Tab-separated table of N, CA and C in Angstrom:
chain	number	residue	atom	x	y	z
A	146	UNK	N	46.208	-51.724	-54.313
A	146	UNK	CA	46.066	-52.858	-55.189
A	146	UNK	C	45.652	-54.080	-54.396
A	147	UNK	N	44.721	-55.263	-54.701
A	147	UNK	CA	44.093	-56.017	-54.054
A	147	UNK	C	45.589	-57.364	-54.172
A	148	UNK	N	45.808	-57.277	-53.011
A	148	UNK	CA	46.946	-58.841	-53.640
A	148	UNK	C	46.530	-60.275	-52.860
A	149	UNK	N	45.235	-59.928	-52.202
A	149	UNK	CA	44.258	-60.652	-51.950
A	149	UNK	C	44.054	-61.239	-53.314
A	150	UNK	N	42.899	-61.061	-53.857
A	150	UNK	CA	42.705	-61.580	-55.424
A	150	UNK	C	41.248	-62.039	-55.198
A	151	UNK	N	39.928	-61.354	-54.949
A	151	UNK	CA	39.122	-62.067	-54.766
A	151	UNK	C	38.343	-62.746	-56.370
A	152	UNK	N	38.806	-62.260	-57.002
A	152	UNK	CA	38.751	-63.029	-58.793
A	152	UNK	C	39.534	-64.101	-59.017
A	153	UNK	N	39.876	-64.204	-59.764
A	153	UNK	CA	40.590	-65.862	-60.320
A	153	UNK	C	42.257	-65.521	-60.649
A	154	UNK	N	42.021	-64.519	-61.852
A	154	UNK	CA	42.999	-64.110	-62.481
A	154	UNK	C	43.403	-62.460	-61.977
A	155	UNK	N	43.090	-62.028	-60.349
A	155	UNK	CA	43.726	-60.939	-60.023
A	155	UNK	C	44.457	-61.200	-59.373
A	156	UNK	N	45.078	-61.413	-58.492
A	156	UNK	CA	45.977	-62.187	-57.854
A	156	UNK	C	47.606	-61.865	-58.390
A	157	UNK	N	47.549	-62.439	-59.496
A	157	UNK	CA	48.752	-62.807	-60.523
A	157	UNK	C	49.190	-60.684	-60.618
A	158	UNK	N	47.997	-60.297	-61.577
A	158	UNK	CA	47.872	-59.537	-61.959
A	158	UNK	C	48.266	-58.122	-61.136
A	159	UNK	N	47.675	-58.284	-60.258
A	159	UNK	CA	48.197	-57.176	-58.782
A	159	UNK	C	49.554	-57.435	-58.349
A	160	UNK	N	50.064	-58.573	-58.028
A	160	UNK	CA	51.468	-58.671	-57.829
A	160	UNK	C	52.642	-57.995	-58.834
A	161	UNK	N	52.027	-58.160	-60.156
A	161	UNK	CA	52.986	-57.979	-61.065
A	161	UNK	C	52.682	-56.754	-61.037
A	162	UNK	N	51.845	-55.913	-61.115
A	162	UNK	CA	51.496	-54.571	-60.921
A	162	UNK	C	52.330	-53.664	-59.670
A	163	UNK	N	52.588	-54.574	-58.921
A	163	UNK	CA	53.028	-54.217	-57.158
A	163	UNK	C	54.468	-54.114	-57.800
A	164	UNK	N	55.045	-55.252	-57.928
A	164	UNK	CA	56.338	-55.294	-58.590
A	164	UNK	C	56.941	-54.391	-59.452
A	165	UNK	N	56.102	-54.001	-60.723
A	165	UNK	CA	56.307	-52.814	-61.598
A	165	UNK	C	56.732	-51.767	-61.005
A	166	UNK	N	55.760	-51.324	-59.787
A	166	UNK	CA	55.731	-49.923	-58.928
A	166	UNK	C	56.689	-49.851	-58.465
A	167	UNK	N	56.982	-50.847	-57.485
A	167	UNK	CA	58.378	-51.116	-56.730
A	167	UNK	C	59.978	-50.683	-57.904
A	168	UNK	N	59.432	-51.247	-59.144
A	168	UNK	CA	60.523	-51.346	-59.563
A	168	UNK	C	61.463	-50.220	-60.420
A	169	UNK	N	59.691	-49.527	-60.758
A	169	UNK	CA	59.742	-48.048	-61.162
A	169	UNK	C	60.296	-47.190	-60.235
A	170	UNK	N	59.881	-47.590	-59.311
A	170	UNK	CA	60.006	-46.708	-58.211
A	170	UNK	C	61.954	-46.395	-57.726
A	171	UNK	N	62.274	-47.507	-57.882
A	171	UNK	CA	63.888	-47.879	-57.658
A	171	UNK	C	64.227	-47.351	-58.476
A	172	UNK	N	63.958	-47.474	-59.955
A	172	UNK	CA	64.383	-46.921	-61.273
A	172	UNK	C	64.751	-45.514	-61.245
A	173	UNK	N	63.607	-44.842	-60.560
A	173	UNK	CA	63.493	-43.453	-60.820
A	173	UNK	C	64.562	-42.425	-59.619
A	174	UNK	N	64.366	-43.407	-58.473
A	174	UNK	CA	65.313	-43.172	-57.632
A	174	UNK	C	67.126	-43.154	-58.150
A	175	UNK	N	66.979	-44.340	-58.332
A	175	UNK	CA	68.710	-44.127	-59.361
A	175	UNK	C	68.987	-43.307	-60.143
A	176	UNK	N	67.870	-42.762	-60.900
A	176	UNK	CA	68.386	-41.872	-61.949
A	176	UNK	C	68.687	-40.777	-61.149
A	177	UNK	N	67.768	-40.707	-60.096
A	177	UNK	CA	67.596	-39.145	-59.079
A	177	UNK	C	68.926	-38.709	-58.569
A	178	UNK	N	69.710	-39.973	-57.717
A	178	UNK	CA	70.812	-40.431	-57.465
A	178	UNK	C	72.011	-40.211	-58.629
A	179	UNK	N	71.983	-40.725	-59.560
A	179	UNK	CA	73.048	-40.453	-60.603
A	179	UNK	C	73.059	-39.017	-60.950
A	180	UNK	N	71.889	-38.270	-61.276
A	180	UNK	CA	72.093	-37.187	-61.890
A	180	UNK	C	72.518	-36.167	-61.089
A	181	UNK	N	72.129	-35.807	-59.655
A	181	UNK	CA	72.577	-35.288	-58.497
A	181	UNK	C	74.048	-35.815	-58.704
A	182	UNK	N	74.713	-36.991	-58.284
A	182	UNK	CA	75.984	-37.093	-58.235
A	182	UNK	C	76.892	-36.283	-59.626
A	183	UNK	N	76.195	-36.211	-61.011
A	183	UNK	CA	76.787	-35.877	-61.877
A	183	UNK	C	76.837	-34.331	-61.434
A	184	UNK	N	75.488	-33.902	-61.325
A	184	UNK	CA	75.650	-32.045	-61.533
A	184	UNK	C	76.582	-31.873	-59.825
A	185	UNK	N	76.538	-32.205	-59.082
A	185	UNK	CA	77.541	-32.177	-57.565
A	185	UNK	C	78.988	-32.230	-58.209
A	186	UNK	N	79.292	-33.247	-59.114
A	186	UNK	CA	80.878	-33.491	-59.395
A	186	UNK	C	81.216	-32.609	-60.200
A	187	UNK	N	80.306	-32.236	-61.088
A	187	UNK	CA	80.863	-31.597	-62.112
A	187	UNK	C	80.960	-30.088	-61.465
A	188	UNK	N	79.968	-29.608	-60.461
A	188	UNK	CA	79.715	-28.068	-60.220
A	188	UNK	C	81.629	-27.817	-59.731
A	189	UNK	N	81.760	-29.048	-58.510
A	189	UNK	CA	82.997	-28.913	-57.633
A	189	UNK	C	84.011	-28.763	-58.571
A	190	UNK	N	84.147	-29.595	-59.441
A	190	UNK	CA	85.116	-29.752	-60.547
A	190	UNK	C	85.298	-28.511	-61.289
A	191	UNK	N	84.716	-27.705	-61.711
A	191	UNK	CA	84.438	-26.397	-62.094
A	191	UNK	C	85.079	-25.059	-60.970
A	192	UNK	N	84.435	-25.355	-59.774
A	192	UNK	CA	84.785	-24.912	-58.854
A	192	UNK	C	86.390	-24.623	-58.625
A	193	UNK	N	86.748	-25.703	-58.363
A	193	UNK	CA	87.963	-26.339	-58.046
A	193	UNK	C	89.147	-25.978	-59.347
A	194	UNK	N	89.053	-26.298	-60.618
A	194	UNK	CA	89.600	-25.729	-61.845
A	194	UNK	C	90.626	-24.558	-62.047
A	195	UNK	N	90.194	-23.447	-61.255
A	195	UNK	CA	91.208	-22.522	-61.040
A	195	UNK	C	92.836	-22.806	-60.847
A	196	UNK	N	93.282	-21.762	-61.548
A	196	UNK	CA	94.685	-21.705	-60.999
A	196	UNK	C	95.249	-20.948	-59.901
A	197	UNK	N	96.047	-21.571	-59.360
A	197	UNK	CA	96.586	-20.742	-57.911
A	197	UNK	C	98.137	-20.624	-58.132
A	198	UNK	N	98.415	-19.826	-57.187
A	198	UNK	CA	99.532	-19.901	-57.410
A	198	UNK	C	100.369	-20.638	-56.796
A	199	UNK	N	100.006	-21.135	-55.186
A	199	UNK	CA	101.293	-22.359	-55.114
A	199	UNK	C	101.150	-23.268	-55.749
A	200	UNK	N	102.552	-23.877	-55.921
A	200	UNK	CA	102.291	-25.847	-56.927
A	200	UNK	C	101.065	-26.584	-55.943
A	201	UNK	N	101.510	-26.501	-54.856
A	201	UNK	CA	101.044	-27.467	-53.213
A	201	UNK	C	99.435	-27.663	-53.713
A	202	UNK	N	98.895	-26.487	-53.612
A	202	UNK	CA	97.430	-26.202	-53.780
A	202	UNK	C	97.147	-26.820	-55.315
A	203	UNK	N	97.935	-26.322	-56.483
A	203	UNK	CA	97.640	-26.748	-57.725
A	203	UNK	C	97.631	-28.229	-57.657
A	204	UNK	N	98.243	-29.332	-57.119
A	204	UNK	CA	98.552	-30.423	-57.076
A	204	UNK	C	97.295	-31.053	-56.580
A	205	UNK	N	96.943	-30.736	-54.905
A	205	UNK	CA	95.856	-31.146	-54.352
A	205	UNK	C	94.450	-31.075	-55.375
A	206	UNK	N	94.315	-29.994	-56.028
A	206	UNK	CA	93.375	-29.420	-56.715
A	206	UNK	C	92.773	-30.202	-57.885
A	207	UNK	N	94.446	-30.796	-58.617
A	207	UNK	CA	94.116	-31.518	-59.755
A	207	UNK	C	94.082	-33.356	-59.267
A	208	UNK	N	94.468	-33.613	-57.975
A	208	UNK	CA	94.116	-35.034	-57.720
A	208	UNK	C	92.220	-34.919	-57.004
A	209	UNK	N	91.860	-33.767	-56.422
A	209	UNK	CA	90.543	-33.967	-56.463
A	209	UNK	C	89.547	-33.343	-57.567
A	210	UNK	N	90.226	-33.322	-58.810
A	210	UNK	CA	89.662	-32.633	-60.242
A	210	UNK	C	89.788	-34.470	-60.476
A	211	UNK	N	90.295	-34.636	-60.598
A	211	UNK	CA	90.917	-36.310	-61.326
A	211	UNK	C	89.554	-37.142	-60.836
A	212	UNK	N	89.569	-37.035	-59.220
A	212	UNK	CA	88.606	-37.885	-58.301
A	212	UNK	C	87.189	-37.472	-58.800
A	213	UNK	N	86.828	-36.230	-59.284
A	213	UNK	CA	85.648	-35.645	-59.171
A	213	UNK	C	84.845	-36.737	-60.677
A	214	UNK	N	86.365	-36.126	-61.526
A	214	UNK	CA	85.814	-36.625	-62.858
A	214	UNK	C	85.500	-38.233	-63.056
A	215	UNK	N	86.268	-38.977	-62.099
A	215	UNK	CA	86.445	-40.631	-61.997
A	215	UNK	C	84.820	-40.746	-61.280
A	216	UNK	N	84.010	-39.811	-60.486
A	216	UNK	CA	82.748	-40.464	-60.017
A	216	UNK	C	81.867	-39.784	-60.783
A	217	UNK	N	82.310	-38.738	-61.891
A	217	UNK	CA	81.477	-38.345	-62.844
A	217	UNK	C	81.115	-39.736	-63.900
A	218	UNK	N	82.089	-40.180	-64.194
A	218	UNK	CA	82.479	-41.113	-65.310
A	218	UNK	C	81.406	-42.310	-64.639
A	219	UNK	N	81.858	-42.333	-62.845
A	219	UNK	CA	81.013	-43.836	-62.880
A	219	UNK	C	78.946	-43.071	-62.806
A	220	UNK	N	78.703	-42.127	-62.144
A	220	UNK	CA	77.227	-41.949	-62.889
A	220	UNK	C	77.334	-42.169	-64.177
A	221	UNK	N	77.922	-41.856	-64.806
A	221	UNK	CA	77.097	-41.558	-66.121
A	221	UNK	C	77.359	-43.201	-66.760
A	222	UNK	N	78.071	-43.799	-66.413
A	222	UNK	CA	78.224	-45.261	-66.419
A	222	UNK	C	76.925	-46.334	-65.795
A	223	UNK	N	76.448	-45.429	-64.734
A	223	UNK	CA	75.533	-45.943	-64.033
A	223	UNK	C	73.851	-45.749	-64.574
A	224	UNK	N	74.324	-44.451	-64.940
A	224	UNK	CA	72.990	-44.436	-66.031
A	224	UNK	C	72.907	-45.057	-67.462
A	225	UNK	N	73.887	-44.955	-68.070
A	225	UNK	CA	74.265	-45.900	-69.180
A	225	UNK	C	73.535	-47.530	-69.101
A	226	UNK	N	73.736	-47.900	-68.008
A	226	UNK	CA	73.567	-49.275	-67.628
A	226	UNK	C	71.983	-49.286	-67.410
A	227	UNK	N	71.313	-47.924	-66.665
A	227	UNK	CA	70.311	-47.866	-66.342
A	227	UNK	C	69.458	-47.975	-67.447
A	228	UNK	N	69.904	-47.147	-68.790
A	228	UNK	CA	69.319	-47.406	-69.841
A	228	UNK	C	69.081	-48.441	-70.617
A	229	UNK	N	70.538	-49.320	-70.142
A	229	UNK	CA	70.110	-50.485	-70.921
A	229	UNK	C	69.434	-51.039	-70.520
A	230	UNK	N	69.272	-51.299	-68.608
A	230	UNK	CA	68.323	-52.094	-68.170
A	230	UNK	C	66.707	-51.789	-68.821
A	231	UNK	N	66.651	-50.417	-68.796
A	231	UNK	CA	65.153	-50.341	-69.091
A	231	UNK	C	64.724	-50.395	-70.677
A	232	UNK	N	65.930	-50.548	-71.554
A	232	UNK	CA	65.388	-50.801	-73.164
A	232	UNK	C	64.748	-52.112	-73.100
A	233	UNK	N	65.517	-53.283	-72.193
A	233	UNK	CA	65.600	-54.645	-71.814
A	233	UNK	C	64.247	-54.905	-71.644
A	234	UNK	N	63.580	-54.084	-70.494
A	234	UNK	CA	62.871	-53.969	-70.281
A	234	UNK	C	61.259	-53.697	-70.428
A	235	UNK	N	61.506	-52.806	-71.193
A	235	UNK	CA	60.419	-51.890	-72.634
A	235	UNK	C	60.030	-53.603	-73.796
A	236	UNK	N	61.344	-53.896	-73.757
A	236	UNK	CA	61.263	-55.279	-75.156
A	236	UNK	C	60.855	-56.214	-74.185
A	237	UNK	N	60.822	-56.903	-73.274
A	237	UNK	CA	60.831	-58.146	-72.884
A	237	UNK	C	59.196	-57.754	-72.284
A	238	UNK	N	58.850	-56.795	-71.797
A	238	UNK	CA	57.335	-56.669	-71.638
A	238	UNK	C	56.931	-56.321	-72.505
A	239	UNK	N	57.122	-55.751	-73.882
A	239	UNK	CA	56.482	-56.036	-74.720
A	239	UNK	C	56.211	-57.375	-75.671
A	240	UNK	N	57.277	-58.040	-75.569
A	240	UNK	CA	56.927	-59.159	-75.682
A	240	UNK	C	56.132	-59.987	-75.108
A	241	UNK	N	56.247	-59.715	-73.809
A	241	UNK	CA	55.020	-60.812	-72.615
A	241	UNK	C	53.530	-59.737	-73.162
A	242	UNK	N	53.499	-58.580	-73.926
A	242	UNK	CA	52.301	-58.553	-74.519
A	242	UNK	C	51.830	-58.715	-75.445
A	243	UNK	N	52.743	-59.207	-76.383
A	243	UNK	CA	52.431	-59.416	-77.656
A	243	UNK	C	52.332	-61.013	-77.565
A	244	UNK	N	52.750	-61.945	-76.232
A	244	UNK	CA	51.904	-63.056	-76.243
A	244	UNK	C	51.052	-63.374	-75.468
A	245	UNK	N	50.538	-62.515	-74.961
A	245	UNK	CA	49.254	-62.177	-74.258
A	245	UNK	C	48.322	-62.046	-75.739
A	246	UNK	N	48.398	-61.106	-76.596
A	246	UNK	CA	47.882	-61.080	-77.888
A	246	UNK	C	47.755	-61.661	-78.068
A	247	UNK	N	49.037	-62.821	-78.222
A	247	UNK	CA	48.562	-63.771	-79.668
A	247	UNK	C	48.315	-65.178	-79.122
A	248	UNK	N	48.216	-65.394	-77.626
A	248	UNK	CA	47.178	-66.438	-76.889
A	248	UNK	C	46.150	-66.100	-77.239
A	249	UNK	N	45.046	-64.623	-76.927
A	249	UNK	CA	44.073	-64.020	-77.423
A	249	UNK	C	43.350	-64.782	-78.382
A	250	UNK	N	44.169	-64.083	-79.370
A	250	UNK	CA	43.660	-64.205	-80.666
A	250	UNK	C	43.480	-65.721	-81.031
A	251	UNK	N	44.587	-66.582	-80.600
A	251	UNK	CA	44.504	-68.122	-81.030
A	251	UNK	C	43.078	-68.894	-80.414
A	252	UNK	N	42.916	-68.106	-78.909
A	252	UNK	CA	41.665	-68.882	-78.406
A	252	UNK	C	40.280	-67.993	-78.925
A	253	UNK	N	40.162	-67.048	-79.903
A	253	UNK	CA	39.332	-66.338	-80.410
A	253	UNK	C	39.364	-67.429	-81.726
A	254	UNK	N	40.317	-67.851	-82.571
A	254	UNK	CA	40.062	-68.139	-83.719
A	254	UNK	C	40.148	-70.046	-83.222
A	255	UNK	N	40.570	-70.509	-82.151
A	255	UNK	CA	40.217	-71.965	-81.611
A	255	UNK	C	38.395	-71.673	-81.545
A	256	UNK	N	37.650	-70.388	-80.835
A	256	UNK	CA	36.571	-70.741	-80.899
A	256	UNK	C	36.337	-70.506	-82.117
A	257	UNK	N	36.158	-69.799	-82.986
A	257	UNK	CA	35.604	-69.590	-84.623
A	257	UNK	C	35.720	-70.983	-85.231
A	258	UNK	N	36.882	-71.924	-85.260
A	258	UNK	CA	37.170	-72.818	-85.512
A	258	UNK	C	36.123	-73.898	-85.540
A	259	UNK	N	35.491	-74.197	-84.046
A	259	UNK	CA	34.608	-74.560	-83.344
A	259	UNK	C	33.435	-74.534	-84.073
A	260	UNK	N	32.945	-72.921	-84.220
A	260	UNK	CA	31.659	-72.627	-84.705
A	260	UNK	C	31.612	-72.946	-86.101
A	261	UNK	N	33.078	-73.083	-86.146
A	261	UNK	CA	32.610	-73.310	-88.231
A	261	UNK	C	32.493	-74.856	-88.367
A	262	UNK	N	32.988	-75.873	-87.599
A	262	UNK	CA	32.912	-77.254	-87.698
A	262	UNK	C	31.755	-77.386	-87.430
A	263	UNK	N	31.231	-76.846	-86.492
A	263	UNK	CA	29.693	-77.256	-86.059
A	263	UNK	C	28.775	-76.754	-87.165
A	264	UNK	N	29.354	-75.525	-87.595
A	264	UNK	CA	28.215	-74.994	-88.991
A	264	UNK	C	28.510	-76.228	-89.501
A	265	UNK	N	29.224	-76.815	-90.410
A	265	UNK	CA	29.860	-77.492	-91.456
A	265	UNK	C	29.512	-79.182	-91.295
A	266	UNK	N	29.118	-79.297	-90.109
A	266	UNK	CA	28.815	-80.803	-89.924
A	266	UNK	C	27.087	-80.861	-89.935
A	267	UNK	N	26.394	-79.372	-89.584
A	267	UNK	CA	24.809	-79.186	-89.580
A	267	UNK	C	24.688	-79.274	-91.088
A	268	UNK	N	25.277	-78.821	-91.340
A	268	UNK	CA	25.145	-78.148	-93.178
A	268	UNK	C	25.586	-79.839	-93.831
A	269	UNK	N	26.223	-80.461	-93.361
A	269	UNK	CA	26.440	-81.713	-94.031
A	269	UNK	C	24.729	-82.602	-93.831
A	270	UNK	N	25.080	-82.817	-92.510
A	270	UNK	CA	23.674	-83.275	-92.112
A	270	UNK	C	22.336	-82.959	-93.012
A	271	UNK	N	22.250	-81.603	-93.003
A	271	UNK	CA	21.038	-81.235	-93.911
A	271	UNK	C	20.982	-81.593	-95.542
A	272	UNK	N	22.516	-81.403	-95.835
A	272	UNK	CA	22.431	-82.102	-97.347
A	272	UNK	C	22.579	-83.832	-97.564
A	273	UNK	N	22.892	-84.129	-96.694
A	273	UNK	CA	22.611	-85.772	-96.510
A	273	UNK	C	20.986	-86.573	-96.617
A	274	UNK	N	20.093	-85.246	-95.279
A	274	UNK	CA	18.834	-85.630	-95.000
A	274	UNK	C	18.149	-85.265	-97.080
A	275	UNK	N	18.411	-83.785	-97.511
A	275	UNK	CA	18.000	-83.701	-98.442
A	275	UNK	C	18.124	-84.375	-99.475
A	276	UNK	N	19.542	-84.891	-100.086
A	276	UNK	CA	19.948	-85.820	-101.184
A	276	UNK	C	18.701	-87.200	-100.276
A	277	UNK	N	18.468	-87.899	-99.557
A	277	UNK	CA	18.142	-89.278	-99.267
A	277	UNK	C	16.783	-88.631	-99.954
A	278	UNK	N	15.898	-87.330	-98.825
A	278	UNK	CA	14.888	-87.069	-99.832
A	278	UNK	C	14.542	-86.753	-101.313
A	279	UNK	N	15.452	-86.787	-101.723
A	279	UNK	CA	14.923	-86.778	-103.611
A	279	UNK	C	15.841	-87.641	-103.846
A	280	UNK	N	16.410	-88.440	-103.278
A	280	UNK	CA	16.577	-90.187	-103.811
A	280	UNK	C	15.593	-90.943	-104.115
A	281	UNK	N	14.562	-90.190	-102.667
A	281	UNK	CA	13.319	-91.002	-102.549
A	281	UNK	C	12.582	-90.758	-103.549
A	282	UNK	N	12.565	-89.597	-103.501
A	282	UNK	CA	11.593	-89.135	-104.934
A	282	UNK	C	11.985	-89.699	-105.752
A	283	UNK	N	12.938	-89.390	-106.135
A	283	UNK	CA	13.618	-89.989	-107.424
A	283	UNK	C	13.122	-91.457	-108.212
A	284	UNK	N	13.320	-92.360	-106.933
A	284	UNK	CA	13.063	-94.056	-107.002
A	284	UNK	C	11.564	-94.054	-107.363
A	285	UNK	N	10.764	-93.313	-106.495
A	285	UNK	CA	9.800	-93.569	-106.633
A	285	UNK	C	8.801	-92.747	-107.399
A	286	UNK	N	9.257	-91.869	-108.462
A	286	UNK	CA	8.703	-91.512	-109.420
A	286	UNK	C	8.189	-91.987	-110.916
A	287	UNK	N	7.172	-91.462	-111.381
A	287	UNK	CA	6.996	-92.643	-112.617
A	287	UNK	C	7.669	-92.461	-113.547
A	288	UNK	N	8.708	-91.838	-113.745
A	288	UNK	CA	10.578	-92.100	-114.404
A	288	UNK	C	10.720	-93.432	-114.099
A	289	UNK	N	11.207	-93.346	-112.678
A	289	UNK	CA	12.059	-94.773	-112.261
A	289	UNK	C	10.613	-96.082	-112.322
A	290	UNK	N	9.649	-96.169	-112.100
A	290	UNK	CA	8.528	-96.844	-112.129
A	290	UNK	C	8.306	-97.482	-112.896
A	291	UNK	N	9.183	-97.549	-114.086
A	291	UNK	CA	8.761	-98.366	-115.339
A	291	UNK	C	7.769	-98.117	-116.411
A	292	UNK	N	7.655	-96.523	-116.195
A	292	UNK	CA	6.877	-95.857	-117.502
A	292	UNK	C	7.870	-96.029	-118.692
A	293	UNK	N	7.350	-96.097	-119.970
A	293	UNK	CA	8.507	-96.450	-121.144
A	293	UNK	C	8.656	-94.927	-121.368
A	294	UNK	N	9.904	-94.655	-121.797
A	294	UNK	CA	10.496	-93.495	-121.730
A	294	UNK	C	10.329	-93.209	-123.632
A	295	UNK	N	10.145	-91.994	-123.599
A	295	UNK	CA	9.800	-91.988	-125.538
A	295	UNK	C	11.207	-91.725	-126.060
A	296	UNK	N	11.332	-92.093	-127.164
A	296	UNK	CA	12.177	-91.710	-127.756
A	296	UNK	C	12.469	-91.084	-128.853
């Protein structure tokens, strides 16, 4: 990606692009991270589940069943969060495109705007120049001239 910017408006554009990647990139890593920690806790936890027969062993067994499930709980907590970050995410850039749009569109219909005043002031002009010409006529026809009009 150029973060040089030899255009006007790339510059901006490549950074935020750079940033995205970066950020995707972290994103995807955490999930990689959480879900590994989930299927690891849960396999051991499974593992571990059995009954034995001394208490000693049963005891140890169920305080690292307890532990397994407490860092199960925080992935899936961690992805939870992850999700919300990226709904957050999904909406708030869609919003920065939907006013990207509707800058668009406003400086599309600022120029139309433009072109129609300028139609609208030619078009005045021309019916101004025309009404003066058949004023003229008008005055100076032998109507207005003082021909007697019949009755």
């Amino acid at each position: 990606m150029n973060k040089g910017g030899s255009g006007g408006g790339s510059g901006p554009t490549a950074a935020a692009a750079a940033a995205a990647a970066q950020k995707q990139k972290a994103l995807l890593q955490r999930v990689e991270t959480d879900v590994s920690n989930l299927v690891d806790n849960f396999t051991v936890l499974v593992n571990v589940s059995r009954v034995n027969d001394p208490p000693v062993r049963n005891q140890q067994e169920a305080f690292m069943m307890e532990v397994r499930a407490a860092r199960m709980v925080q992935a899936s907590d961690s992805l939870l969060k992850l999700v919300s970050e990226l709904k957050q995410t999904a909406i708030f850039s869609g919003l920065a495109s939907l006013n990207d749009h509707v800058e668009q569109r406003k400086g599309e219909f600022n120029k139309l705007a433009e072109k129609t005043d300028s139609t609208l002031g030619r078009v005045g002009e021309e019916a101004a120049a025309s009404l003066k010409d058949l004023e003229t006529h008008f005055y100076s026809s032998a109507v207005k001239a003082g021909q007697p009009s019949s009755p």
